[in-house]
Every structure is written in structure tokens, then in C-alpha cells.
Tab-separated table of C-alpha atoms (C1' of nucleotides) in Angstrom:
chain	number	residue	atom	x	y	z
A	1	MET	CA	21.961	5.935	-1.519
A	2	SER	CA	23.862	8.442	-3.531
A	3	ARG	CA	25.613	10.433	-0.875
A	4	PRO	CA	25.815	9.305	2.749
A	5	VAL	CA	25.461	11.892	5.457
A	6	LYS	CA	28.711	13.608	6.212
A	7	PRO	CA	30.010	12.702	9.663
A	8	ILE	CA	30.859	15.750	11.742
A	9	ALA	CA	33.898	14.208	13.374
A	10	ALA	CA	34.922	11.146	11.435
A	11	PRO	CA	36.380	8.358	13.578
A	12	ALA	CA	39.339	8.521	11.197
A	13	THR	CA	39.354	4.767	10.794
A	14	ASP	CA	35.691	4.165	10.061
A	15	THR	CA	33.260	5.378	7.442
A	16	SER	CA	34.405	8.352	5.455
A	17	ALA	CA	32.406	10.941	3.657
A	18	SER	CA	32.548	9.586	0.142
A	19	ALA	CA	32.469	6.074	-1.211
A	20	HIS	CA	35.574	6.418	-3.328
A	21	ASP	CA	37.502	7.616	-0.305
A	22	ARG	CA	36.444	4.605	1.720
A	23	VAL	CA	37.508	2.266	-1.070
A	24	TYR	CA	40.742	4.202	-1.528
A	25	ARG	CA	41.653	3.989	2.132
A	26	ALA	CA	40.889	0.288	2.339
A	27	LEU	CA	42.947	-0.546	-0.728
A	28	ARG	CA	45.760	1.753	0.320
A	29	ALA	CA	46.087	0.050	3.674
A	30	ARG	CA	46.057	-3.372	2.069
A	31	ILE	CA	48.774	-2.364	-0.368
A	32	MET	CA	50.972	-0.506	2.090
A	33	TYR	CA	50.932	-3.326	4.599
A	34	GLY	CA	51.759	-5.959	2.039
A	35	ASP	CA	48.384	-7.680	1.971
A	36	ILE	CA	48.485	-7.843	-1.829
A	37	ALA	CA	51.188	-9.801	-3.604
A	38	PRO	CA	53.259	-8.134	-6.327
A	39	GLY	CA	51.759	-8.676	-9.752
A	40	GLU	CA	48.228	-9.225	-8.497
A	41	ALA	CA	45.637	-7.777	-10.863
A	42	LEU	CA	42.671	-5.654	-9.866
A	43	THR	CA	39.541	-5.067	-11.913
A	44	LEU	CA	37.079	-2.234	-11.652
A	45	ARG	CA	34.009	-4.416	-11.424
A	46	GLY	CA	35.752	-6.722	-8.980
A	47	ILE	CA	36.633	-3.877	-6.629
A	48	GLY	CA	33.127	-2.505	-6.990
A	49	ARG	CA	31.579	-5.828	-6.095
A	50	GLU	CA	33.931	-6.315	-3.175
A	51	TYR	CA	33.131	-2.959	-1.591
A	52	GLY	CA	29.516	-2.693	-2.681
A	53	VAL	CA	29.940	0.336	-4.925
A	54	SER	CA	29.606	0.931	-8.628
A	55	MET	CA	32.421	1.239	-11.110
A	56	THR	CA	32.792	4.979	-10.708
A	57	PRO	CA	34.191	5.105	-7.155
A	58	ALA	CA	36.241	1.990	-7.841
A	59	ARG	CA	37.791	3.662	-10.842
A	60	GLU	CA	38.588	6.832	-8.943
A	61	SER	CA	40.281	5.023	-6.099
A	62	LEU	CA	42.327	2.865	-8.460
A	63	ARG	CA	43.350	5.884	-10.467
A	64	ARG	CA	44.395	7.702	-7.335
A	65	LEU	CA	46.519	4.772	-6.272
A	66	VAL	CA	48.093	4.645	-9.715
A	67	ALA	CA	48.888	8.343	-9.436
A	68	GLU	CA	50.682	7.678	-6.153
A	69	GLY	CA	52.691	4.870	-7.659
A	70	ALA	CA	51.028	2.213	-5.541
A	71	LEU	CA	49.641	0.435	-8.570
A	72	SER	CA	51.033	0.150	-12.046
A	73	LEU	CA	48.866	0.707	-15.064
A	74	SER	CA	49.669	-1.967	-17.602
A	75	SER	CA	49.206	-1.543	-21.303
A	76	SER	CA	45.594	-0.737	-22.067
A	77	GLY	CA	44.279	0.062	-18.662
A	78	ARG	CA	44.782	-3.081	-16.683
A	79	VAL	CA	46.008	-2.200	-13.212
A	80	ALA	CA	48.031	-4.431	-10.932
A	81	THR	CA	50.421	-4.061	-8.026
A	82	PRO	CA	53.850	-3.519	-9.531
A	83	GLU	CA	56.764	-5.924	-9.494
A	84	LEU	CA	59.673	-3.641	-8.734
A	85	SER	CA	63.037	-3.989	-10.405
A	86	ASN	CA	66.160	-4.004	-8.295
A	87	GLU	CA	67.106	-0.557	-9.515
A	88	ARG	CA	63.755	0.819	-8.481
A	89	ILE	CA	63.977	-0.777	-5.059
A	90	GLU	CA	67.389	0.789	-4.574
A	91	GLU	CA	66.007	4.179	-5.588
A	92	LEU	CA	63.092	3.931	-3.222
A	93	ALA	CA	65.338	2.839	-0.395
A	94	ALA	CA	67.557	5.837	-1.047
A	95	LEU	CA	64.511	8.097	-0.995
A	96	ARG	CA	63.407	6.586	2.304
A	97	ALA	CA	66.856	7.271	3.715
A	98	LEU	CA	66.937	10.866	2.507
A	99	ILE	CA	63.466	11.838	3.643
A	100	GLU	CA	63.202	9.852	6.851
A	101	VAL	CA	66.607	10.903	8.151
A	102	GLU	CA	65.513	14.503	7.699
A	103	LEU	CA	62.172	13.817	9.393
A	104	SER	CA	63.795	12.157	12.388
A	105	SER	CA	66.243	15.003	12.657
A	106	ARG	CA	63.391	17.492	12.746
A	107	ALA	CA	61.520	15.409	15.299
A	108	LEU	CA	64.472	15.156	17.662
A	109	PRO	CA	64.166	18.557	19.409
A	110	ARG	CA	60.456	17.929	20.009
A	111	ALA	CA	60.781	14.368	21.261
A	112	HIS	CA	59.528	14.289	24.842
A	113	MET	CA	59.470	11.348	27.200
A	114	ALA	CA	55.874	10.502	26.360
A	115	LEU	CA	56.843	9.973	22.739
A	116	ILE	CA	59.736	7.730	23.660
A	117	ASP	CA	57.439	5.681	25.864
A	118	ARG	CA	55.012	5.216	23.036
A	119	LEU	CA	57.803	4.186	20.703
A	120	GLN	CA	58.960	1.585	23.199
A	121	THR	CA	55.439	0.223	23.497
A	122	ILE	CA	55.173	-0.054	19.731
A	123	ASN	CA	58.516	-1.789	19.727
A	124	MET	CA	57.211	-4.459	22.035
A	125	THR	CA	54.297	-5.021	19.706
A	126	ILE	CA	56.742	-5.392	16.837
A	127	ALA	CA	58.659	-8.058	18.714
A	128	GLU	CA	55.393	-9.871	19.309
A	129	LYS	CA	54.443	-9.765	15.629
A	130	VAL	CA	57.893	-11.024	14.714
A	131	SER	CA	57.631	-13.982	17.040
A	132	LYS	CA	54.216	-14.828	15.606
A	133	ARG	CA	55.619	-14.569	12.056
A	134	ASP	CA	52.760	-12.197	11.221
A	135	ALA	CA	54.162	-10.417	8.153
A	136	VAL	CA	51.321	-7.967	7.601
A	137	GLY	CA	51.146	-7.125	11.288
A	138	TYR	CA	54.897	-6.676	11.383
A	139	ILE	CA	54.923	-4.254	8.472
A	140	ARG	CA	52.005	-2.259	9.816
A	141	THR	CA	53.463	-1.928	13.288
A	142	ASN	CA	56.905	-1.163	11.968
A	143	LEU	CA	55.535	1.682	9.854
A	144	GLU	CA	53.514	2.863	12.837
A	145	PHE	CA	56.779	3.184	14.738
A	146	HIS	CA	58.229	5.402	12.054
A	147	ARG	CA	55.057	7.421	11.592
A	148	THR	CA	54.770	8.072	15.318
A	149	LEU	CA	58.280	9.452	15.378
A	150	TYR	CA	57.934	11.526	12.225
A	151	LEU	CA	54.626	13.049	13.266
A	152	ARG	CA	56.616	15.018	15.808
A	153	ALA	CA	58.571	16.677	13.019
A	154	GLN	CA	55.510	18.788	12.195
A	155	ALA	CA	56.261	18.387	8.506
A	156	PRO	CA	53.130	17.071	6.813
A	157	ALA	CA	54.406	17.410	3.247
A	158	MET	CA	57.519	15.409	4.024
A	159	LEU	CA	55.561	12.786	5.902
A	160	ALA	CA	53.170	12.422	2.989
A	161	MET	CA	56.140	11.960	0.686
A	162	ALA	CA	57.558	9.265	2.939
A	163	GLU	CA	54.218	7.479	3.059
A	164	THR	CA	54.038	7.520	-0.710
A	165	VAL	CA	57.361	5.710	-0.803
A	166	TRP	CA	56.090	3.190	1.743
A	167	LEU	CA	53.075	2.651	-0.443
A	168	GLN	CA	55.218	1.932	-3.469
A	169	LEU	CA	57.309	-0.515	-1.490
A	170	GLY	CA	54.331	-2.221	0.169
A	171	PRO	CA	53.850	-5.280	-2.020
A	172	THR	CA	57.607	-5.786	-2.183
A	173	MET	CA	58.121	-5.507	1.567
A	174	ARG	CA	55.786	-8.395	2.026
A	175	ALA	CA	58.059	-10.513	-0.109
A	176	LEU	CA	61.039	-9.259	1.876
A	177	TYR	CA	59.743	-10.166	5.296
A	178	GLY	CA	58.638	-13.517	4.007
A	179	ARG	CA	62.237	-14.147	3.011
A	180	LEU	CA	63.513	-12.922	6.358
A	181	ARG	CA	64.518	-16.065	8.277
A	182	ARG	CA	65.646	-14.916	11.647
A	183	THR	CA	63.114	-13.658	14.174
A	184	ASP	CA	65.277	-10.815	15.334
A	185	PRO	CA	64.016	-8.054	17.591
A	186	PRO	CA	64.185	-4.598	16.021
A	187	GLN	CA	67.752	-3.762	16.886
A	188	ASN	CA	67.917	-0.504	14.953
A	189	HIS	CA	64.759	0.704	16.612
A	190	ARG	CA	66.467	0.442	19.953
A	191	LEU	CA	69.360	2.465	18.601
A	192	ILE	CA	66.873	5.083	17.451
A	193	ILE	CA	65.288	5.262	20.889
A	194	ALA	CA	68.674	5.478	22.569
A	195	ALA	CA	69.715	8.340	20.305
A	196	LEU	CA	66.451	10.121	21.017
A	197	LYS	CA	66.997	9.810	24.747
A	198	ALA	CA	70.544	11.102	24.465
A	199	GLY	CA	69.641	13.913	22.095
A	200	ASP	CA	72.342	12.563	19.811
A	201	GLU	CA	71.487	13.853	16.345
A	202	PRO	CA	74.297	12.201	14.338
A	203	GLY	CA	73.553	8.903	16.050
A	204	LEU	CA	69.865	9.269	15.304
A	205	ARG	CA	70.496	9.986	11.645
A	206	LEU	CA	72.763	6.986	11.365
A	207	ALA	CA	70.339	4.665	13.138
A	208	VAL	CA	67.392	5.722	10.981
A	209	ARG	CA	69.431	5.375	7.828
A	210	SER	CA	70.527	1.878	8.824
A	211	ASP	CA	67.037	0.808	9.803
A	212	VAL	CA	65.576	2.024	6.537
A	213	THR	CA	68.326	0.708	4.316
A	214	GLN	CA	69.276	-2.645	5.746
A	215	GLY	CA	65.964	-4.363	5.222
A	216	LEU	CA	65.672	-3.361	1.627
A	217	ARG	CA	69.233	-4.414	0.954
A	218	LEU	CA	68.233	-8.003	1.550
A	219	LEU	CA	65.763	-7.795	-1.262
A	220	VAL	CA	68.192	-6.838	-3.988
A	221	VAL	CA	69.388	-10.121	-5.394
B	1	MET	CA	34.007	8.998	-30.500
B	2	SER	CA	34.487	6.875	-27.476
B	3	ARG	CA	38.083	5.792	-27.850
B	4	PRO	CA	40.454	7.421	-30.327
B	5	VAL	CA	42.839	5.177	-32.203
B	6	LYS	CA	45.932	4.463	-30.203
B	7	PRO	CA	48.986	6.114	-31.731
B	8	ILE	CA	51.809	3.662	-32.287
B	9	ALA	CA	54.530	6.111	-31.354
B	10	ALA	CA	52.994	9.071	-29.598
B	11	PRO	CA	54.743	12.387	-30.291
B	12	ALA	CA	54.960	12.710	-26.498
B	13	THR	CA	53.597	16.230	-26.640
B	14	ASP	CA	50.554	15.702	-28.824
B	15	THR	CA	47.426	13.605	-28.576
B	16	SER	CA	47.596	10.809	-26.058
B	17	ALA	CA	45.711	7.569	-25.942
B	18	SER	CA	42.945	8.518	-23.526
B	19	ALA	CA	40.999	11.687	-23.064
B	20	HIS	CA	41.589	11.956	-19.341
B	21	ASP	CA	45.299	11.671	-19.930
B	22	ARG	CA	45.263	14.495	-22.401
B	23	VAL	CA	43.340	16.698	-19.988
B	24	TYR	CA	45.624	15.650	-17.168
B	25	ARG	CA	48.760	16.526	-19.056
B	26	ALA	CA	47.427	19.881	-20.167
B	27	LEU	CA	46.358	20.868	-16.661
B	28	ARG	CA	49.544	19.536	-15.129
B	29	ALA	CA	51.682	21.651	-17.412
B	30	ARG	CA	49.597	24.730	-16.703
B	31	ILE	CA	49.905	24.194	-12.963
B	32	MET	CA	53.584	23.293	-12.886
B	33	TYR	CA	54.583	26.280	-14.970
B	34	GLY	CA	52.589	28.699	-12.908
B	35	ASP	CA	49.891	29.450	-15.447
B	36	ILE	CA	47.210	29.190	-12.783
B	37	ALA	CA	47.175	31.564	-9.843
B	38	PRO	CA	47.036	30.209	-6.288
B	39	GLY	CA	43.467	29.942	-5.050
B	40	GLU	CA	41.935	29.671	-8.501
B	41	ALA	CA	38.945	27.315	-8.554
B	42	LEU	CA	38.304	24.622	-11.128
B	43	THR	CA	34.958	22.997	-11.869
B	44	LEU	CA	34.321	19.651	-13.483
B	45	ARG	CA	31.917	20.937	-16.067
B	46	GLY	CA	34.154	23.898	-16.785
B	47	ILE	CA	37.159	21.680	-17.466
B	48	GLY	CA	34.998	19.396	-19.557
B	49	ARG	CA	33.732	22.262	-21.644
B	50	GLU	CA	37.212	23.697	-22.047
B	51	TYR	CA	38.722	20.477	-23.329
B	52	GLY	CA	35.685	19.127	-25.137
B	53	VAL	CA	35.161	16.091	-22.937
B	54	SER	CA	32.476	14.982	-20.548
B	55	MET	CA	32.610	15.154	-16.782
B	56	THR	CA	34.148	11.715	-16.367
B	57	PRO	CA	37.614	12.379	-17.817
B	58	ALA	CA	37.634	15.821	-16.231
B	59	ARG	CA	36.932	14.292	-12.851
B	60	GLU	CA	39.659	11.693	-13.243
B	61	SER	CA	42.285	14.209	-14.211
B	62	LEU	CA	41.368	16.537	-11.371
B	63	ARG	CA	41.420	13.699	-8.895
B	64	ARG	CA	44.797	12.597	-10.117
B	65	LEU	CA	46.157	16.084	-9.675
B	66	VAL	CA	44.694	16.228	-6.191
B	67	ALA	CA	46.402	12.927	-5.396
B	68	GLU	CA	49.721	14.423	-6.453
B	69	GLY	CA	49.200	17.477	-4.301
B	70	ALA	CA	48.913	19.819	-7.263
B	71	LEU	CA	45.386	20.802	-6.344
B	72	SER	CA	43.723	21.029	-2.982
B	73	LEU	CA	40.332	19.562	-2.375
B	74	SER	CA	38.333	22.056	-0.395
B	75	SER	CA	35.490	21.147	1.902
B	76	SER	CA	32.826	19.330	-0.068
B	77	GLY	CA	34.626	18.555	-3.234
B	78	ARG	CA	35.509	21.908	-4.653
B	79	VAL	CA	39.018	21.811	-6.039
B	80	ALA	CA	41.347	24.755	-6.414
B	81	THR	CA	45.056	25.378	-6.677
B	82	PRO	CA	46.364	25.598	-3.136
B	83	GLU	CA	47.649	28.682	-1.363
B	84	LEU	CA	50.692	27.370	0.446
B	85	SER	CA	51.589	28.385	3.966
B	86	ASN	CA	55.124	29.477	4.725
B	87	GLU	CA	55.787	26.289	6.650
B	88	ARG	CA	54.716	24.215	3.690
B	89	ILE	CA	56.878	26.206	1.307
B	90	GLU	CA	59.856	25.653	3.569
B	91	GLU	CA	59.146	21.931	3.673
B	92	LEU	CA	58.858	21.657	-0.076
B	93	ALA	CA	62.055	23.636	-0.554
B	94	ALA	CA	63.835	21.281	1.823
B	95	LEU	CA	62.483	18.316	-0.123
B	96	ARG	CA	63.721	19.853	-3.357
B	97	ALA	CA	67.149	20.271	-1.810
B	98	LEU	CA	67.288	16.711	-0.510
B	99	ILE	CA	66.115	14.987	-3.656
B	100	GLU	CA	67.705	17.187	-6.284
B	101	VAL	CA	71.108	17.231	-4.644
B	102	GLU	CA	71.040	13.448	-4.699
B	103	LEU	CA	69.893	13.416	-8.318
B	104	SER	CA	72.617	15.760	-9.437
B	105	SER	CA	75.176	13.732	-7.551
B	106	ARG	CA	74.056	10.604	-9.347
B	107	ALA	CA	74.096	12.383	-12.694
B	108	LEU	CA	77.642	13.687	-12.262
B	109	PRO	CA	79.562	10.564	-13.300
B	110	ARG	CA	77.427	10.248	-16.425
B	111	ALA	CA	77.581	13.889	-17.478
B	112	HIS	CA	79.282	14.039	-20.857
B	113	MET	CA	80.126	17.110	-22.874
B	114	ALA	CA	76.968	16.875	-24.959
B	115	LEU	CA	74.887	17.215	-21.806
B	116	ILE	CA	76.811	20.251	-20.638
B	117	ASP	CA	76.350	21.850	-24.041
B	118	ARG	CA	72.629	21.319	-23.862
B	119	LEU	CA	72.519	22.782	-20.378
B	120	GLN	CA	74.341	25.869	-21.582
B	121	THR	CA	71.904	26.260	-24.457
B	122	ILE	CA	68.985	26.023	-22.057
B	123	ASN	CA	70.684	28.560	-19.851
B	124	MET	CA	70.772	31.047	-22.708
B	125	THR	CA	67.064	30.547	-23.236
B	126	ILE	CA	66.517	31.219	-19.552
B	127	ALA	CA	68.396	34.506	-19.800
B	128	GLU	CA	66.205	35.436	-22.735
B	129	LYS	CA	62.996	34.650	-20.846
B	130	VAL	CA	64.256	36.674	-17.908
B	131	SER	CA	64.959	39.696	-20.052
B	132	LYS	CA	61.488	39.437	-21.568
B	133	ARG	CA	59.942	39.151	-18.095
B	134	ASP	CA	58.120	36.036	-19.265
B	135	ALA	CA	57.330	34.357	-15.955
B	136	VAL	CA	55.735	31.187	-17.300
B	137	GLY	CA	58.473	30.755	-19.883
B	138	TYR	CA	61.098	31.316	-17.238
B	139	ILE	CA	59.691	28.690	-14.925
B	140	ARG	CA	59.287	26.154	-17.706
B	141	THR	CA	62.795	26.618	-19.036
B	142	ASN	CA	64.302	26.645	-15.584
B	143	LEU	CA	62.659	23.316	-14.774
B	144	GLU	CA	63.786	22.000	-18.136
B	145	PHE	CA	67.351	22.774	-17.102
B	146	HIS	CA	66.974	20.734	-13.947
B	147	ARG	CA	65.123	17.901	-15.641
B	148	THR	CA	67.762	17.624	-18.361
B	149	LEU	CA	70.450	17.247	-15.745
B	150	TYR	CA	68.531	14.806	-13.563
B	151	LEU	CA	67.542	12.583	-16.471
B	152	ARG	CA	71.169	11.525	-16.578
B	153	ALA	CA	70.889	10.142	-13.076
B	154	GLN	CA	68.875	7.208	-14.437
B	155	ALA	CA	66.631	7.359	-11.383
B	156	PRO	CA	63.041	7.603	-12.599
B	157	ALA	CA	61.416	7.197	-9.190
B	158	MET	CA	63.469	10.034	-7.731
B	159	LEU	CA	62.819	12.242	-10.728
B	160	ALA	CA	59.098	11.611	-10.462
B	161	MET	CA	59.261	12.584	-6.806
B	162	ALA	CA	61.074	15.802	-7.663
B	163	GLU	CA	58.520	16.639	-10.338
B	164	THR	CA	55.728	16.104	-7.840
B	165	VAL	CA	57.336	18.707	-5.623
B	166	TRP	CA	57.656	21.093	-8.572
B	167	LEU	CA	53.990	20.546	-9.269
B	168	GLN	CA	53.038	21.452	-5.736
B	169	LEU	CA	55.151	24.576	-5.899
B	170	GLY	CA	53.945	25.630	-9.341
B	171	PRO	CA	51.260	28.160	-8.526
B	172	THR	CA	53.447	29.611	-5.803
B	173	MET	CA	56.512	29.923	-7.997
B	174	ARG	CA	54.544	32.122	-10.300
B	175	ALA	CA	53.944	34.493	-7.420
B	176	LEU	CA	57.627	34.324	-6.556
B	177	TYR	CA	58.966	35.273	-9.950
B	178	GLY	CA	56.435	38.017	-10.192
B	179	ARG	CA	57.938	39.460	-7.033
B	180	LEU	CA	61.461	38.991	-8.310
B	181	ARG	CA	62.683	42.486	-9.216
B	182	ARG	CA	66.097	42.077	-10.652
B	183	THR	CA	66.512	40.489	-14.044
B	184	ASP	CA	69.517	38.487	-13.017
B	185	PRO	CA	71.079	35.797	-15.170
B	186	PRO	CA	71.009	32.358	-13.572
B	187	GLN	CA	74.175	32.606	-11.536
B	188	ASN	CA	73.767	29.299	-9.725
B	189	HIS	CA	73.211	27.505	-12.990
B	190	ARG	CA	76.639	28.585	-14.119
B	191	LEU	CA	78.082	27.269	-10.881
B	192	ILE	CA	76.346	23.958	-11.558
B	193	ILE	CA	77.824	23.773	-15.046
B	194	ALA	CA	81.279	24.653	-13.780
B	195	ALA	CA	81.101	21.927	-11.145
B	196	LEU	CA	79.949	19.441	-13.757
B	197	LYS	CA	82.893	20.323	-15.990
B	198	ALA	CA	85.337	19.995	-13.109
B	199	GLY	CA	83.814	16.771	-11.816
B	200	ASP	CA	83.566	18.514	-8.450
B	201	GLU	CA	80.887	16.663	-6.501
B	202	PRO	CA	80.840	18.744	-3.305
B	203	GLY	CA	80.702	21.898	-5.388
B	204	LEU	CA	77.863	20.484	-7.466
B	205	ARG	CA	75.863	19.541	-4.393
B	206	LEU	CA	76.339	22.987	-2.931
B	207	ALA	CA	75.409	24.761	-6.155
B	208	VAL	CA	72.248	22.721	-6.647
B	209	ARG	CA	71.236	23.240	-3.040
B	210	SER	CA	71.718	26.991	-3.350
B	211	ASP	CA	69.848	27.202	-6.631
B	212	VAL	CA	66.906	25.278	-5.285
B	213	THR	CA	66.767	27.004	-1.924
B	214	GLN	CA	67.508	30.634	-2.627
B	215	GLY	CA	64.522	31.338	-4.820
B	216	LEU	CA	62.027	29.883	-2.432
B	217	ARG	CA	63.583	31.745	0.454
B	218	LEU	CA	62.402	34.993	-1.083
B	219	LEU	CA	58.864	33.818	-0.860
B	220	VAL	CA	58.759	33.201	2.864
B	221	VAL	CA	57.674	36.513	4.345
C	1	DG	C1'	18.914	51.254	3.262
C	2	DC	C1'	20.066	46.886	5.470
C	3	DG	C1'	19.586	42.246	6.878
C	4	DC	C1'	17.313	37.708	6.429
C	5	DC	C1'	15.015	33.963	4.348
C	6	DA	C1'	13.228	31.366	0.276
C	7	DT	C1'	14.284	29.969	-4.210
C	8	DA	C1'	17.119	28.987	-8.262
C	9	DT	C1'	21.304	27.681	-10.128
C	10	DT	C1'	25.613	25.487	-9.873
C	11	DT	C1'	28.506	21.707	-8.467
C	12	DG	C1'	30.235	17.211	-6.979
C	13	DT	C1'	28.841	12.228	-6.439
C	14	DG	C1'	27.531	7.898	-7.864
C	15	DA	C1'	24.958	4.703	-10.973
C	16	DT	C1'	24.097	2.960	-15.426
C	17	DC	C1'	24.777	2.245	-20.256
C	18	DA	C1'	26.938	1.710	-24.909
C	19	DC	C1'	31.072	0.693	-27.103
C	20	DA	C1'	35.602	-1.038	-28.469
C	21	DG	C1'	39.610	-3.329	-27.564
C	22	DA	C1'	41.840	-7.484	-25.073
C	23	DC	C1'	41.931	-12.001	-23.622
C	24	DA	C1'	40.389	-16.748	-23.449
C	25	DT	C1'	37.980	-20.510	-25.039
C	26	DG	C1'	36.826	-23.805	-28.301
C	27	DC	C1'	35.995	-25.478	-32.883
C	28	DA	C1'	37.304	-26.671	-37.447
C	29	DT	C1'	40.796	-27.826	-40.587
C	30	DC	C1'	45.043	-29.891	-42.137
D	1	DG	C1'	47.135	-34.367	-32.571
D	2	DA	C1'	48.534	-29.704	-33.395
D	3	DT	C1'	47.737	-25.214	-35.225
D	4	DG	C1'	45.126	-21.252	-36.722
D	5	DC	C1'	41.042	-18.642	-36.631
D	6	DA	C1'	36.528	-17.246	-35.094
D	7	DT	C1'	33.533	-16.391	-31.443
D	8	DG	C1'	32.322	-15.100	-26.839
D	9	DT	C1'	33.220	-13.075	-22.501
D	10	DC	C1'	35.634	-9.666	-19.810
D	11	DT	C1'	37.548	-5.112	-19.016
D	12	DG	C1'	38.404	-0.214	-19.349
D	13	DT	C1'	36.580	4.232	-21.296
D	14	DG	C1'	33.569	7.863	-21.755
D	15	DA	C1'	28.830	9.868	-21.814
D	16	DT	C1'	24.602	10.771	-19.569
D	17	DC	C1'	21.394	11.045	-15.827
D	18	DA	C1'	19.404	11.631	-11.105
D	19	DC	C1'	20.213	13.460	-6.730
D	20	DA	C1'	21.747	16.248	-2.843
D	21	DA	C1'	24.488	19.736	-0.920
D	22	DA	C1'	26.437	24.173	-1.418
D	23	DT	C1'	26.432	28.644	-3.313
D	24	DA	C1'	24.394	32.519	-5.463
D	25	DT	C1'	20.314	35.319	-6.273
D	26	DG	C1'	16.404	37.819	-5.463
D	27	DG	C1'	12.599	39.560	-2.854
D	28	DC	C1'	10.482	40.680	1.450
D	29	DG	C1'	10.138	42.802	5.983
D	30	DC	C1'	11.917	45.973	9.278
DNA sequence: GCGCCATATTTGTGATCACAGACATGCATC
DNA sequence: GATGCATGTCTGTGATCACAAATATGGCGC
């Protein structure tokens, strides 16, 4: 089959229009949520075999991920998930702080009670993942918390930028949360919710900045 | 020829290792410097013919540019340079302000006299381009001014992020500087240089923010 | 003259192939 | 037994082809 029928209203999590997009989305999720260890190598034919496509869509999805910084292109074409230096981690953490503080600030005036409820629900799921020591689930749910909040900012370009940073940090975050001993509940998330309820913008900015920065600080040796 | 010999030390502006990279770089420069009007369509076979390559490298370079937000992928695969909405322009301008203020702040402690001299030289070139009403030259030299400053920040991830934003704004900036009546010298650039000389961080942050924001503000109707 | 439908051309998608480097394995030699 | 080299397999790159959808074109009927 060369081109599958285009779904009118894609289920947004299921089959997509094109093969390379399906492969891209699958790999992107695996990388962002830390399912792939830093330094792991990927081959075109391997990806193709794994997802039942030929080399062409595999190549396109890998190249797209390289363009977004999710994968690093070693000398002579080999691609692998990058092993970030401490300086780069610090940079990416600073970018997260800059962009996400702005996003939360823009979301604040639009944050209704329904949003806060949803954030609290997600928070409970996070606590559950933490207690189960499910690293991938933790990362995914944690990012879902942030994405849910930032979606209210109505700033798609900024959100895309933030997600690109998440993507670059994905393989490294896995290593971080493996190193994280204590099974602490998301304290900063509760500060974020409290600031949202109170309409306290400076408090919100501070809480988001702390939440984004503190985790990554552990990683810098 | 299927793979050209790999240059030991590439001249950084000339032939690159792979064909798709050469095409990518050429298109990227054209887009970033406003050489392509918003809404202009690009075809795979057209790009291939123009650069003397087959469809495969053309497709990869286009897809990479789409991944970076430089091109928009219309319904059913057609790619064209995007026509940005006012909201999106405002977002991208805010991103420029956030990231570039941070970059300049990080560059400040490392800014020696040689750097300031180079910035002043670039500034004279900018004035020349302005007087010649050379829009593409103006945009390129203006971005060179910013890049030269930010390179001193030693923050490659942040700089890459900033360049991605420039890329997205490229086709629109062309429209902006076409609309710009007055042939003014770069006033904010002189404020930036003065702040650098004085080691005045708050002044530098303010000057960069103004320089980045004011131009784009013209564009929002 | 104007609108509509059938056809022709263009365009993106994905598969396959040939080729050249890169890497690993193993053999022969000292 | 260790080292150096040759061979063999793997991997990315780029070209070409077949196919289907979308767009453009032209002719027909009213």
C-alpha cells in the first residue's frame, strides 16, 4: 500500500495520514518520555523493520528528529540519542525557565476552575507514578501537567518551542529520575496550583521556575 | 556521483559533505534573509532541478525546514513559506525578546574590545545597506550583528533556538522592511554597543529588548 | 457567454536499488 | 600470543520508479 486513505478526523493518537508521520510520532514520544537511553544508536533499516515501513519514511522521521535536536547525527550519518554535556543541560534548563515562566504567566488570566481541577487530577496521577517508581510514566504525566497549563496560554509557537526543549532533554531526564531517590510528591506543582487559585502572578512565575530548574540541577554533577 | 569526497576542513560557506545539506543551507539562507516572499510555494522536483539533485535530497531539506518551522506544510504535502498571523508574529517577537535578552546578558561579561569593534564595523555595513534600500542585505547584516554578539555567550543551544525564530520570521521580515519608510540608522544598535562598553547589564537588556521588539511591532496591523 | 465535468499534467509518497564509506571479524604473519 | 591487514557485512546516501491524489486544462452542454 503506497498511501493509506486519509482519515477525515484523525483520532490524534492513532493512525496518521502518512507513514513517516506515524513513525515520527512514535519515536518522538519514546524519546521525549525517556524510553530511549542516552547514547543509544538507531539505524534506518532497523527503524523500518520495527515499524513495517521502508527506509524512506524511516529516514525522514529520523532526519526530522535530528532537526529538532532530539537526536544527534554522529560523524558520517549515524544517528543516536545525544549524551548532553553539563553546559548544555544548564542551557536547556534556562530555556525551559524562560519560556515556561512566560507561558504560565500568559495562561494565568485564562485559568478557570475546570483547568485547576484537571491539573489536580493529573497531580494525583503523578504521585501514583512516583510511588510505583515508573520513570517513563512519571515523565509523561509530569509533562502532561505542564502542557495542560500552557495550552491555556493560547501561544502555539511558544508551546512548540517548549516541547522541543523537552524533546532534547528526554533521554537525559530518564537518567535524572532514575537517580532520584526520594519518592516525593510534586511539591512545586502544588505551589503552582495555589498561585493559580490566588491569581498570584509573581508566585506563579517563581513556582514554575523552581519546578523547571530544580530537577535539572540534580543532574549537573 | 553518489557521494562527493568529504572535505577535510569545509570552508563553512562552500560545498558541504552531503547534497541535502547543501540544498538545506541554501534554502535556509534564502528564507532567513527574506529572499522568498510569504506564501510562495516550493515543489520537490523544482528544488531538485534548481540545485541539480534528485527528489530525495530535495525532500529531506524541505522536510527539515518544515520541522524547524521555516516552511509550512499545507494540506496534502504542498509546502510553502508561511504567512504568519498577527498573533504568531507577536509570539515570535516575545520569544526573540526572551531568548536574546538572556543571550546578550550572558555575552556581556565576555565582551572584549575586539568584539565591540567588530559590532561597530557591522553597524556601518547596516547603515550602508539601509541607504541602498537593500532589504535582503539589511536583514542579513542585521542578523549578523546579533549573531556576533550572541556567539560570545557560549550558549549554542540558546543561539540555535534564536536562529530558529529568525528563520520563522524571515519571510515576514522582508515584508516589514519593505514597509519601513524611513532610512534610519540602527539607533538601538548604538545603545547596545554603549551598554556593552559601560558594562551596564540592565541597559543592555533593555536595548536588546527594544531592538528586537520595535521592528516587529510595526508589522502587527 | 458561462458553468460543469472529463481528462491530462503535476505533485507528494513510498519502495527499491546501486554504491561507497565505516565498522567488525577473522586470518595470516612475525 | 599479539599485531597488522584484508575481507565481509552493515549503514547511510542518492537516484529512479510506480502510484494516487490534487490541481490545472480543455471541451461540451445549456
